[in-house]
Structures are given as structure tokens and as C-alpha cells.
């Protein structure tokens, strides 16, 4: 069973991104039947969706778990919906800002996550990891990659389990902030990732 | 060098209190010259200040580090000031609610922490632990114990370094909350406590 | 030109709802060419969408402006998207709670507001009224009515300008809250409604 | 009966300050027995306390009501305590930043408001105005003026009712903010000021 796991490089004022760190450490799972393919996406409105499409084409994964950073969230956010919308508050890492544009003019207005969100939420909370369902993945790069992967899969291999997970800031990012900012320990994110992968693998069997 | 470290038992709707857990695990420091005396205070408006006074009388500590829980804070809060005020939002664990009363009718209006707060803050932030100075320790049990210990020391051994530190909620507490709630990993709190104790020991030499 | 304007009755712990009050006072506009049809919808997951459908059928409005209350918001929220999702945190006024269900199993995943949101936002901010675009109208009654009206119009009269606006709490609601809660004066909401109606009328001409 | 009412000029990134506007419109009260003396203080760490002292010396008021702006607060904050502390996050309007200094090295650690805070709070909430007691007036100009006036009165006319009230941002300030920001209508602030003055006058009789 092949699962694609992606993260993002740092963006905005941050020099680190927990989703990048997470993906780099996720070289294996406890389940010998699961093969992980990992990739770190650029925060580039053109290259990021291209890379996601290429990864899907090359690896034909049975499932995708895409991670990103959402500064200000206090819990791991299991995103429910990807919008067909690009509306950036800050430029991407190439300096490009896109305002109020669809991702695919002919695509559907939204895609819902096909991950087993309720079992994932229950499994995280059961071991004391702050987690929540979220109704908005924003309209920046995370949503762009989320929509792109759902759209690509809908056309090529409908039914593939895939979705997006937003991580809180890391403690070292909160330490640098001059205002209150929630954070989560990296070891807890790693524990969460293993639980999410396990729930995903269980749901695929 | 003898340092008194205190925490609190759980209160309100929580069954756990990170300050209690922290104190129970703080049996030693890296510094062989430091002896820790630890105690968990009851959330009881009568017994808690009595116990603090008794601890000071019995152990005559060179310094005091008192910890408590502040649900909703995202960073370790180095409290700057203890107010001569009791004004509870929720009852203590004996069911007692006190509204708008001084702690000591003849005592000074406030005491400032005599801990080395700026070096402590810098040392925490330097290793990536979210921390902040705080202007309010509230008007509940934490402030009551904070004021009581400062007042007791002012009368018996002025100049003793002492102060109060508020901890965020634990991840397992945030996991149970049905709303966003910032939290901090217990291992990070432990690391913070060792750094605080170290800065305190350095300042006393 | 006929514009349908709707609000909601109170729900949850509130005895008042600014959207109800707003609709009741909106008997006229400055524009003699505009006829307003107003209605207050019940917070009833079955009756509210039925009533919206009936209102559209009976009045055949050229545009719809639906208002609701979003406690906790500090600005007037111009909602961008209605999700095909019912997931209530609290029961409706009939005691019904629906979890994780589509509104229309065969309907599209989402509808985007067809109101002139950017001109509306600019017009509100230009006169000093706090306003924002919002990516989530939740998954409760407001979103249910929003989705239902978009879906009904898509089938019967596509292209009709329509959308949903969330209002902050009223000051009297914030006054009763035992925690910090943003609010907005009712007179400012009324001013905002006239501006929104004016921008809508301009866009229809 | 003479009551001194003060506000502040704008500071930081704001071009307006509701406390300045409030003071300028408060030329009269409903009570013929009350004479108001109003003044707008500069956001200048040297000139503001000097001006407050001069106003007290010149007018010998029976009571003082000092207003200031606290961006981010959602309710009118009746401040309970002034700290003997200057610790600015942003420079004053002269570009001066003071860090971790006492206001009066020989002064008491804090002063408590001598306004009738509980009746004031009840009176505001009774008419639906969001209000709260606050344990921290910060450590910037507002607290500096608050402490200075309490200290000056303690030395010259102890027992004079006086205190500090923080106002939320105005709607036009929130409209300009690119993030959620609570606000309060100016007319509600004016209504609040009359209620506060009335409660104050009643308490003095």
C-alpha cells in the first residue's frame, strides 16, 4: 500500500515549517504493508500544484496525506473542504499574490476530504492530542494544493482517500512571536502523523 | 542552596494540573549545590496560604518558584505582580467563592516578583520555549499564594528571590476542550522548569 | 426591482437575534425602484429551508440578501461560500442535531455567493464599518439556508444575485456574556444593510 | 461638584483616539450640580504625568475619571489597579521607550481605583453596554497617568474618588484593521460615560 505524504517549505516570516520537518522524519511507519512516498512542496503558486500532479502521476498512490502550517491554530485541523479559490493575503515565495481567482475555472466549486476524518479525530483525541475538524483550509497555497490533488484524483483515480491536515505553529515559532501564539510540540505532531497514517491504512484494508 | 517549588492540585473542571505534575517530577536539578523542596498546594482559599506560610517557616528556603495553571495562555507566563485582592470567578475546591476582598487588609497593595524575570525570559526564548512576562496573575488561588508568599517573606526574610509562573494547559486538556485552547507539552514545561531553576540558582550565587 | 431580505429568529442561549431585528426595520430603502420583501426564518432545520424555497417561489426576487448571527465575529462577514454540509454543534430550536450530512446528496459540493462582495466590502470599509470576507458560514442553519437558496436559484433562475451576511453579536448580548465578546451597534448594522442593499441595486442595474 | 475627565491624543498607528473624542464631547452632564473639567493628555511619558499633576493642582477636583484606548478589548474595562511600573511595548509620541522602570522609585507598588466600580459595572450592564472589571491597565501611558493621578491625590487629597477606564477601538479603527478587531460605537461610549459620571456623582453625595 503506497501513501503519498507531503509538506511545505517555510513561507512568510518563518524560517521553518513543521510540515516540512514532519515529512522529512516520516520515513517509515509501524505497518510493514505501508510504503510512504514523501515530498516537500514549494510555496509557489505555479510549481506547487504542478509538483503535486507530477507526484500523483509518477507514484499512483493509494492515498494522500498532505500537511501544511496554519499559524494561530491551537489544534491539529483535519480539513473538510478544498475550495476552488485562490485569494492570497501574503505573496507566495516567488512574490506572486493572486486575488479572488478560481483554481480551475471549469472545476467543481469544492471537494470534500475523502480521509476517514471522524475516526482520525477520535483516535487523536483518545490519546490526548488536540485535534478538530475544520471548515476552512484558507485560500492560499495549502488550499491550492488540497484542491489540486482532489481534482487530479477525481479525474484519474476517483475514490482515492486523500485530504489535508493543518498543523499549529511550533513552540520555537511561538517563542519568537511578540504576541500570544498557540503552538504544538513537534513530537506530538509526529505522534499524530503516525496515528493518522494508521487510521488511513486501517480504512484502506 | 534550598529552593522551594510548589504547584497546585487540579481545580474547576480539570482532573489534572500540570503544575502538580511538574512539581512531582522535579526531584532533582543538574546543580548539585541546589536542594529542592517540593509541595503541592490545595485549591482551598484557607489551606493554601496556610500551607505556603508553613513551608516557608519550616524550610527557610533561599528562593521560591511557585507554579500554577492558567487555562487559555499560550506561553509560560512569568508573573510580575501579586495583587492584594481576592476575587474568584469560580469557587475553590471547598466550594468557597470570595468576591472583591483584600488578602491582607493591612498589607501593601501589591508585591513585585523578585525572580530574575528578564534573564529567565531570555533563557527560555533562546531555546525556543514560548514565554512572556505577564502583568496579571489573576485574583484567584494563584495570586493568593503568590501574594501570601511575598508578604510572608517580606516580614521574615526580605530579599528572598521568589515569584510565580503560570503554565498553559496540557495537550490532553486541550484535546478535551470543545473549543480552540492553546496548550504546551509537558516535556517542554519540564525543560522550562530546569531552565528557570538554573537561572534562579545562577542569580543567587 | 424586488429584493428578498431574510433574518433568523433567536437560537441557542440568546433571546434576541440582530438579523431578526434588522429585517423587521428594513421596510424601505432610499431607492424608489427597489421593493423589499422581508422574512424571518425559524431556526428549524426542516422548516427554514422550506420557507426559503417558498419565499423564492412566491416572490421571484431579483436578488436575495440573507442575514444571520455569528457570535464571536467582530466584523460584518460577507460569506463567500455555502457548503453542502449539515454538521450542528448545538441543536436547532426543535431540538434536532444533524451531524455530518449533506444538505442535498445530489447537489454540488458548494455554491459561491453571487453578490458583488468586493464592492460591498469596499463600500462598508469606506464609511468605517468593520467588514470582512469570510470563507466559512459554518455548517449550521445559516449555511443550510445559504446553500438552499443558492441551490433553489441555480435550478429555477440561475444568475440571481444572492448571498449570506453574518452579523456580530449585539452590545446587549456581549453585556450579558461573562467573557470577552465582540459586538456591533445595531445602528451600524442598519447602516451596513442600507449600503449592502444599495451596492446590490447598483450591480443589478 | 467638580469632576476632572481626561482622555488621550492618538498614538501608535492610529490617527484617532476615542478617549480624546469622548472628552471633547463631554461638555456637560445631566446633573446641574456637576461641573466637568476636561483635558486631552499627550502620549508623552514626561508631559502626560506633568499635565495630570498640574490639572489636579489647578482644579482641585472632587473626583477624576481618566479614559484611554485599549485596542483589542471588546468591552469597556473598568481598571482596578495602577502599577508602579513603566514598560512600553511601543514608543510614546516623542519616540521614547521605557523598559521595566518604576514610575516613582519611592512610591507604593500599586494603587487601587477608588471609583465605585461595582455599581458602575452593574449600571452599564443593566442598559446593555458591554463592560468588565480589569486587573491590568498595562504598563504604558494609560497606567502611567493612572498611577500618577492616584499618587498625586494620595499625597494631596487622599480619599478623592478616581480611576481609569479603558475604551475598545472605534468601528472605523476596526474597519481599517486587516485582522479581526473588536470595536464599540462612539454613541455607546458616550452613553457609558454619562452613566459612569452619574454613578460617580451619586457616590459622592
PDB file of N, CA, C and O in Angstrom, chain A residues 74-75 124-132 170-185 187-188, chain B residues 74-75 124-132 170-185 187-188:
ATOM      1  N   UNK A  74      -4.716  26.256  17.366  1.00  0.00           N
ATOM      2  CA  UNK A  74      -4.208  25.622  18.586  1.00  0.00           C
ATOM      3  C   UNK A  74      -4.303  24.108  18.517  1.00  0.00           C
ATOM      4  O   UNK A  74      -3.750  23.421  19.369  1.00  0.00           O
ATOM      5  N   UNK A  75      -5.004  23.588  17.524  1.00  0.00           N
ATOM      6  CA  UNK A  75      -5.186  22.143  17.408  1.00  0.00           C
ATOM      7  C   UNK A  75      -4.833  21.671  15.997  1.00  0.00           C
ATOM      8  O   UNK A  75      -4.855  22.460  15.054  1.00  0.00           O
ATOM      9  N   UNK A 124      -7.073  10.632  17.582  1.00  0.00           N
ATOM     10  CA  UNK A 124      -6.154  11.653  18.109  1.00  0.00           C
ATOM     11  C   UNK A 124      -6.580  12.091  19.508  1.00  0.00           C
ATOM     12  O   UNK A 124      -5.770  12.137  20.439  1.00  0.00           O
ATOM     13  N   UNK A 125      -7.859  12.419  19.639  1.00  0.00           N
ATOM     14  CA  UNK A 125      -8.349  12.906  20.935  1.00  0.00           C
ATOM     15  C   UNK A 125      -8.209  11.830  22.007  1.00  0.00           C
ATOM     16  O   UNK A 125      -7.898  12.124  23.166  1.00  0.00           O
ATOM     17  N   UNK A 126      -8.395  10.568  21.605  1.00  0.00           N
ATOM     18  CA  UNK A 126      -8.308   9.464  22.572  1.00  0.00           C
ATOM     19  C   UNK A 126      -6.946   9.385  23.252  1.00  0.00           C
ATOM     20  O   UNK A 126      -6.841   8.945  24.396  1.00  0.00           O
ATOM     21  N   UNK A 127      -5.904   9.800  22.545  1.00  0.00           N
ATOM     22  CA  UNK A 127      -4.578   9.758  23.175  1.00  0.00           C
ATOM     23  C   UNK A 127      -4.133  11.142  23.643  1.00  0.00           C
ATOM     24  O   UNK A 127      -2.957  11.350  23.952  1.00  0.00           O
ATOM     25  N   UNK A 128      -5.066  12.086  23.697  1.00  0.00           N
ATOM     26  CA  UNK A 128      -4.755  13.386  24.283  1.00  0.00           C
ATOM     27  C   UNK A 128      -4.089  14.367  23.337  1.00  0.00           C
ATOM     28  O   UNK A 128      -3.435  15.309  23.791  1.00  0.00           O
ATOM     29  N   UNK A 129      -4.267  14.180  22.044  1.00  0.00           N
ATOM     30  CA  UNK A 129      -3.703  15.140  21.089  1.00  0.00           C
ATOM     31  C   UNK A 129      -4.793  16.116  20.666  1.00  0.00           C
ATOM     32  O   UNK A 129      -5.839  15.702  20.166  1.00  0.00           O
ATOM     33  N   UNK A 130      -4.577  17.422  20.874  1.00  0.00           N
ATOM     34  CA  UNK A 130      -5.581  18.424  20.474  1.00  0.00           C
ATOM     35  C   UNK A 130      -5.845  18.354  18.975  1.00  0.00           C
ATOM     36  O   UNK A 130      -4.915  18.497  18.173  1.00  0.00           O
ATOM     37  N   UNK A 131      -7.091  18.107  18.602  1.00  0.00           N
ATOM     38  CA  UNK A 131      -7.447  17.988  17.185  1.00  0.00           C
ATOM     39  C   UNK A 131      -8.871  18.472  16.997  1.00  0.00           C
ATOM     40  O   UNK A 131      -9.676  18.484  17.933  1.00  0.00           O
ATOM     41  N   UNK A 132      -9.189  18.875  15.779  1.00  0.00           N
ATOM     42  CA  UNK A 132     -10.510  19.412  15.472  1.00  0.00           C
ATOM     43  C   UNK A 132     -10.787  19.234  13.989  1.00  0.00           C
ATOM     44  O   UNK A 132      -9.863  19.170  13.186  1.00  0.00           O
ATOM     45  N   UNK A 170       5.071  25.686  15.620  1.00  0.00           N
ATOM     46  CA  UNK A 170       5.962  25.010  16.563  1.00  0.00           C
ATOM     47  C   UNK A 170       6.250  25.927  17.758  1.00  0.00           C
ATOM     48  O   UNK A 170       6.179  27.156  17.621  1.00  0.00           O
ATOM     49  N   UNK A 171       6.612  25.350  18.909  1.00  0.00           N
ATOM     50  CA  UNK A 171       6.970  26.188  20.061  1.00  0.00           C
ATOM     51  C   UNK A 171       8.047  27.222  19.734  1.00  0.00           C
ATOM     52  O   UNK A 171       7.951  28.369  20.177  1.00  0.00           O
ATOM     53  N   UNK A 172       9.058  26.839  18.930  1.00  0.00           N
ATOM     54  CA  UNK A 172      10.119  27.822  18.635  1.00  0.00           C
ATOM     55  C   UNK A 172       9.579  28.982  17.798  1.00  0.00           C
ATOM     56  O   UNK A 172      10.107  30.097  17.854  1.00  0.00           O
ATOM     57  N   UNK A 173       8.518  28.741  17.027  1.00  0.00           N
ATOM     58  CA  UNK A 173       7.898  29.865  16.293  1.00  0.00           C
ATOM     59  C   UNK A 173       7.116  30.759  17.239  1.00  0.00           C
ATOM     60  O   UNK A 173       7.150  31.985  17.123  1.00  0.00           O
ATOM     61  N   UNK A 174       6.409  30.145  18.187  1.00  0.00           N
ATOM     62  CA  UNK A 174       5.668  30.938  19.173  1.00  0.00           C
ATOM     63  C   UNK A 174       6.625  31.726  20.066  1.00  0.00           C
ATOM     64  O   UNK A 174       6.334  32.853  20.474  1.00  0.00           O
ATOM     65  N   UNK A 175       7.782  31.118  20.358  1.00  0.00           N
ATOM     66  CA  UNK A 175       8.760  31.798  21.218  1.00  0.00           C
ATOM     67  C   UNK A 175       9.249  33.092  20.576  1.00  0.00           C
ATOM     68  O   UNK A 175       9.548  34.063  21.264  1.00  0.00           O
ATOM     69  N   UNK A 176       9.316  33.110  19.246  1.00  0.00           N
ATOM     70  CA  UNK A 176       9.791  34.299  18.530  1.00  0.00           C
ATOM     71  C   UNK A 176       8.694  35.334  18.325  1.00  0.00           C
ATOM     72  O   UNK A 176       8.980  36.483  17.985  1.00  0.00           O
ATOM     73  N   UNK A 177       7.438  34.941  18.485  1.00  0.00           N
ATOM     74  CA  UNK A 177       6.332  35.868  18.250  1.00  0.00           C
ATOM     75  C   UNK A 177       6.207  36.835  19.421  1.00  0.00           C
ATOM     76  O   UNK A 177       6.336  36.436  20.578  1.00  0.00           O
ATOM     77  N   UNK A 178       5.952  38.106  19.128  1.00  0.00           N
ATOM     78  CA  UNK A 178       5.829  39.085  20.214  1.00  0.00           C
ATOM     79  C   UNK A 178       4.394  39.176  20.729  1.00  0.00           C
ATOM     80  O   UNK A 178       4.055  40.091  21.463  1.00  0.00           O
ATOM     81  N   UNK A 179       3.552  38.241  20.324  1.00  0.00           N
ATOM     82  CA  UNK A 179       2.183  38.192  20.812  1.00  0.00           C
ATOM     83  C   UNK A 179       1.867  36.757  21.226  1.00  0.00           C
ATOM     84  O   UNK A 179       2.599  35.834  20.875  1.00  0.00           O
ATOM     85  N   UNK A 180       0.759  36.558  21.955  1.00  0.00           N
ATOM     86  CA  UNK A 180       0.354  35.182  22.242  1.00  0.00           C
ATOM     87  C   UNK A 180       0.141  34.411  20.943  1.00  0.00           C
ATOM     88  O   UNK A 180      -0.446  34.944  19.993  1.00  0.00           O
ATOM     89  N   UNK A 181       0.659  33.193  20.875  1.00  0.00           N
ATOM     90  CA  UNK A 181       0.509  32.353  19.683  1.00  0.00           C
ATOM     91  C   UNK A 181       0.500  30.897  20.136  1.00  0.00           C
ATOM     92  O   UNK A 181       1.466  30.435  20.740  1.00  0.00           O
ATOM     93  N   UNK A 182      -0.583  30.182  19.854  1.00  0.00           N
ATOM     94  CA  UNK A 182      -0.623  28.769  20.259  1.00  0.00           C
ATOM     95  C   UNK A 182       0.418  27.967  19.497  1.00  0.00           C
ATOM     96  O   UNK A 182       0.779  28.308  18.364  1.00  0.00           O
ATOM     97  N   UNK A 183       0.869  26.891  20.085  1.00  0.00           N
ATOM     98  CA  UNK A 183       1.848  26.035  19.415  1.00  0.00           C
ATOM     99  C   UNK A 183       1.652  24.589  19.837  1.00  0.00           C
ATOM    100  O   UNK A 183       0.859  24.293  20.712  1.00  0.00           O
ATOM    101  N   UNK A 184       2.383  23.712  19.156  1.00  0.00           N
ATOM    102  CA  UNK A 184       2.329  22.285  19.486  1.00  0.00           C
ATOM    103  C   UNK A 184       3.715  21.685  19.326  1.00  0.00           C
ATOM    104  O   UNK A 184       4.433  21.999  18.373  1.00  0.00           O
ATOM    105  N   UNK A 185       4.078  20.829  20.270  1.00  0.00           N
ATOM    106  CA  UNK A 185       5.379  20.189  20.248  1.00  0.00           C
ATOM    107  C   UNK A 185       5.529  19.311  19.003  1.00  0.00           C
ATOM    108  O   UNK A 185       4.582  18.651  18.577  1.00  0.00           O
ATOM    109  N   UNK A 187       7.146  16.572  18.677  1.00  0.00           N
ATOM    110  CA  UNK A 187       6.979  15.141  18.978  1.00  0.00           C
ATOM    111  C   UNK A 187       5.491  14.753  18.982  1.00  0.00           C
ATOM    112  O   UNK A 187       5.136  13.641  18.617  1.00  0.00           O
ATOM    113  N   UNK A 188       4.637  15.690  19.371  1.00  0.00           N
ATOM    114  CA  UNK A 188       3.194  15.419  19.364  1.00  0.00           C
ATOM    115  C   UNK A 188       2.670  15.382  17.923  1.00  0.00           C
ATOM    116  O   UNK A 188       1.786  14.590  17.585  1.00  0.00           O
TER     117      UNK A 188
ATOM    118  N   UNK B  74      -1.047  30.865  26.050  1.00  0.00           N
ATOM    119  CA  UNK B  74      -0.320  30.063  25.066  1.00  0.00           C
ATOM    120  C   UNK B  74       1.166  29.978  25.399  1.00  0.00           C
ATOM    121  O   UNK B  74       1.887  29.197  24.789  1.00  0.00           O
ATOM    122  N   UNK B  75       1.610  30.781  26.345  1.00  0.00           N
ATOM    123  CA  UNK B  75       3.037  30.805  26.684  1.00  0.00           C
ATOM    124  C   UNK B  75       3.212  30.662  28.200  1.00  0.00           C
ATOM    125  O   UNK B  75       2.290  30.964  28.961  1.00  0.00           O
ATOM    126  N   UNK B 124      14.575  31.186  28.314  1.00  0.00           N
ATOM    127  CA  UNK B 124      13.521  30.327  27.770  1.00  0.00           C
ATOM    128  C   UNK B 124      13.384  30.533  26.261  1.00  0.00           C
ATOM    129  O   UNK B 124      13.371  29.578  25.479  1.00  0.00           O
ATOM    130  N   UNK B 125      13.280  31.792  25.864  1.00  0.00           N
ATOM    131  CA  UNK B 125      13.085  32.102  24.446  1.00  0.00           C
ATOM    132  C   UNK B 125      14.295  31.624  23.619  1.00  0.00           C
ATOM    133  O   UNK B 125      14.136  31.148  22.495  1.00  0.00           O
ATOM    134  N   UNK B 126      15.482  31.721  24.215  1.00  0.00           N
ATOM    135  CA  UNK B 126      16.700  31.332  23.497  1.00  0.00           C
ATOM    136  C   UNK B 126      16.680  29.869  23.079  1.00  0.00           C
ATOM    137  O   UNK B 126      17.281  29.498  22.074  1.00  0.00           O
ATOM    138  N   UNK B 127      16.003  29.029  23.851  1.00  0.00           N
ATOM    139  CA  UNK B 127      15.950  27.612  23.476  1.00  0.00           C
ATOM    140  C   UNK B 127      14.604  27.259  22.840  1.00  0.00           C
ATOM    141  O   UNK B 127      14.257  26.087  22.696  1.00  0.00           O
ATOM    142  N   UNK B 128      13.834  28.282  22.460  1.00  0.00           N
ATOM    143  CA  UNK B 128      12.607  28.026  21.704  1.00  0.00           C
ATOM    144  C   UNK B 128      11.394  27.665  22.550  1.00  0.00           C
ATOM    145  O   UNK B 128      10.455  27.049  22.049  1.00  0.00           O
ATOM    146  N   UNK B 129      11.401  28.064  23.813  1.00  0.00           N
ATOM    147  CA  UNK B 129      10.225  27.813  24.655  1.00  0.00           C
ATOM    148  C   UNK B 129       9.373  29.077  24.709  1.00  0.00           C
ATOM    149  O   UNK B 129       9.854  30.142  25.092  1.00  0.00           O
ATOM    150  N   UNK B 130       8.097  28.987  24.300  1.00  0.00           N
ATOM    151  CA  UNK B 130       7.219  30.161  24.341  1.00  0.00           C
ATOM    152  C   UNK B 130       7.087  30.689  25.764  1.00  0.00           C
ATOM    153  O   UNK B 130       6.673  29.961  26.666  1.00  0.00           O
ATOM    154  N   UNK B 131       7.440  31.937  25.971  1.00  0.00           N
ATOM    155  CA  UNK B 131       7.397  32.542  27.307  1.00  0.00           C
ATOM    156  C   UNK B 131       7.123  34.025  27.168  1.00  0.00           C
ATOM    157  O   UNK B 131       7.391  34.618  26.121  1.00  0.00           O
ATOM    158  N   UNK B 132       6.574  34.591  28.225  1.00  0.00           N
ATOM    159  CA  UNK B 132       6.220  36.011  28.203  1.00  0.00           C
ATOM    160  C   UNK B 132       6.200  36.543  29.629  1.00  0.00           C
ATOM    161  O   UNK B 132       5.999  35.789  30.574  1.00  0.00           O
ATOM    162  N   UNK B 170      -2.277  21.582  29.408  1.00  0.00           N
ATOM    163  CA  UNK B 170      -1.606  20.451  28.770  1.00  0.00           C
ATOM    164  C   UNK B 170      -2.349  20.063  27.494  1.00  0.00           C
ATOM    165  O   UNK B 170      -3.556  20.304  27.384  1.00  0.00           O
ATOM    166  N   UNK B 171      -1.655  19.425  26.540  1.00  0.00           N
ATOM    167  CA  UNK B 171      -2.352  18.973  25.326  1.00  0.00           C
ATOM    168  C   UNK B 171      -3.581  18.112  25.632  1.00  0.00           C
ATOM    169  O   UNK B 171      -4.620  18.261  24.968  1.00  0.00           O
ATOM    170  N   UNK B 172      -3.500  17.232  26.634  1.00  0.00           N
ATOM    171  CA  UNK B 172      -4.664  16.376  26.915  1.00  0.00           C
ATOM    172  C   UNK B 172      -5.841  17.204  27.419  1.00  0.00           C
ATOM    173  O   UNK B 172      -7.004  16.805  27.242  1.00  0.00           O
ATOM    174  N   UNK B 173      -5.575  18.333  28.047  1.00  0.00           N
ATOM    175  CA  UNK B 173      -6.681  19.216  28.452  1.00  0.00           C
ATOM    176  C   UNK B 173      -7.291  19.919  27.245  1.00  0.00           C
ATOM    177  O   UNK B 173      -8.499  20.062  27.138  1.00  0.00           O
ATOM    178  N   UNK B 174      -6.434  20.357  26.326  1.00  0.00           N
ATOM    179  CA  UNK B 174      -6.926  20.995  25.097  1.00  0.00           C
ATOM    180  C   UNK B 174      -7.700  19.994  24.245  1.00  0.00           C
ATOM    181  O   UNK B 174      -8.684  20.345  23.585  1.00  0.00           O
ATOM    182  N   UNK B 175      -7.236  18.732  24.245  1.00  0.00           N
ATOM    183  CA  UNK B 175      -7.914  17.705  23.448  1.00  0.00           C
ATOM    184  C   UNK B 175      -9.357  17.519  23.912  1.00  0.00           C
ATOM    185  O   UNK B 175     -10.245  17.213  23.115  1.00  0.00           O
ATOM    186  N   UNK B 176      -9.592  17.696  25.201  1.00  0.00           N
ATOM    187  CA  UNK B 176     -10.941  17.511  25.747  1.00  0.00           C
ATOM    188  C   UNK B 176     -11.824  18.746  25.579  1.00  0.00           C
ATOM    189  O   UNK B 176     -13.039  18.670  25.747  1.00  0.00           O
ATOM    190  N   UNK B 177     -11.216  19.892  25.299  1.00  0.00           N
ATOM    191  CA  UNK B 177     -11.984  21.136  25.176  1.00  0.00           C
ATOM    192  C   UNK B 177     -12.727  21.162  23.844  1.00  0.00           C
ATOM    193  O   UNK B 177     -12.176  20.779  22.818  1.00  0.00           O
ATOM    194  N   UNK B 178     -13.968  21.625  23.865  1.00  0.00           N
ATOM    195  CA  UNK B 178     -14.729  21.660  22.605  1.00  0.00           C
ATOM    196  C   UNK B 178     -14.523  22.972  21.850  1.00  0.00           C
ATOM    197  O   UNK B 178     -15.229  23.259  20.894  1.00  0.00           O
ATOM    198  N   UNK B 179     -13.538  23.746  22.296  1.00  0.00           N
ATOM    199  CA  UNK B 179     -13.193  24.986  21.606  1.00  0.00           C
ATOM    200  C   UNK B 179     -11.681  25.036  21.423  1.00  0.00           C
ATOM    201  O   UNK B 179     -10.964  24.273  22.056  1.00  0.00           O
ATOM    202  N   UNK B 180     -11.206  25.960  20.577  1.00  0.00           N
ATOM    203  CA  UNK B 180      -9.758  26.142  20.491  1.00  0.00           C
ATOM    204  C   UNK B 180      -9.183  26.484  21.863  1.00  0.00           C
ATOM    205  O   UNK B 180      -9.763  27.292  22.589  1.00  0.00           O
ATOM    206  N   UNK B 181      -8.089  25.846  22.221  1.00  0.00           N
ATOM    207  CA  UNK B 181      -7.432  26.107  23.518  1.00  0.00           C
ATOM    208  C   UNK B 181      -5.938  25.848  23.336  1.00  0.00           C
ATOM    209  O   UNK B 181      -5.546  24.737  22.984  1.00  0.00           O
ATOM    210  N   UNK B 182      -5.105  26.875  23.576  1.00  0.00           N
ATOM    211  CA  UNK B 182      -3.660  26.665  23.435  1.00  0.00           C
ATOM    212  C   UNK B 182      -3.160  25.684  24.496  1.00  0.00           C
ATOM    213  O   UNK B 182      -3.741  25.582  25.580  1.00  0.00           O
ATOM    214  N   UNK B 183      -2.094  25.000  24.192  1.00  0.00           N
ATOM    215  CA  UNK B 183      -1.523  24.063  25.158  1.00  0.00           C
ATOM    216  C   UNK B 183      -0.014  23.982  24.991  1.00  0.00           C
ATOM    217  O   UNK B 183       0.544  24.557  24.058  1.00  0.00           O
ATOM    218  N   UNK B 184       0.634  23.292  25.931  1.00  0.00           N
ATOM    219  CA  UNK B 184       2.084  23.106  25.864  1.00  0.00           C
ATOM    220  C   UNK B 184       2.417  21.705  26.350  1.00  0.00           C
ATOM    221  O   UNK B 184       1.863  21.232  27.340  1.00  0.00           O
ATOM    222  N   UNK B 185       3.343  21.075  25.654  1.00  0.00           N
ATOM    223  CA  UNK B 185       3.759  19.735  26.006  1.00  0.00           C
ATOM    224  C   UNK B 185       4.408  19.720  27.391  1.00  0.00           C
ATOM    225  O   UNK B 185       5.144  20.631  27.758  1.00  0.00           O
ATOM    226  N   UNK B 187       6.783  17.861  28.467  1.00  0.00           N
ATOM    227  CA  UNK B 187       8.250  17.792  28.411  1.00  0.00           C
ATOM    228  C   UNK B 187       8.865  19.180  28.242  1.00  0.00           C
ATOM    229  O   UNK B 187       9.954  19.464  28.745  1.00  0.00           O
ATOM    230  N   UNK B 188       8.138  20.063  27.552  1.00  0.00           N
ATOM    231  CA  UNK B 188       8.621  21.437  27.386  1.00  0.00           C
ATOM    232  C   UNK B 188       8.526  22.206  28.708  1.00  0.00           C
ATOM    233  O   UNK B 188       9.378  23.040  29.032  1.00  0.00           O
TER     234      UNK B 188
END
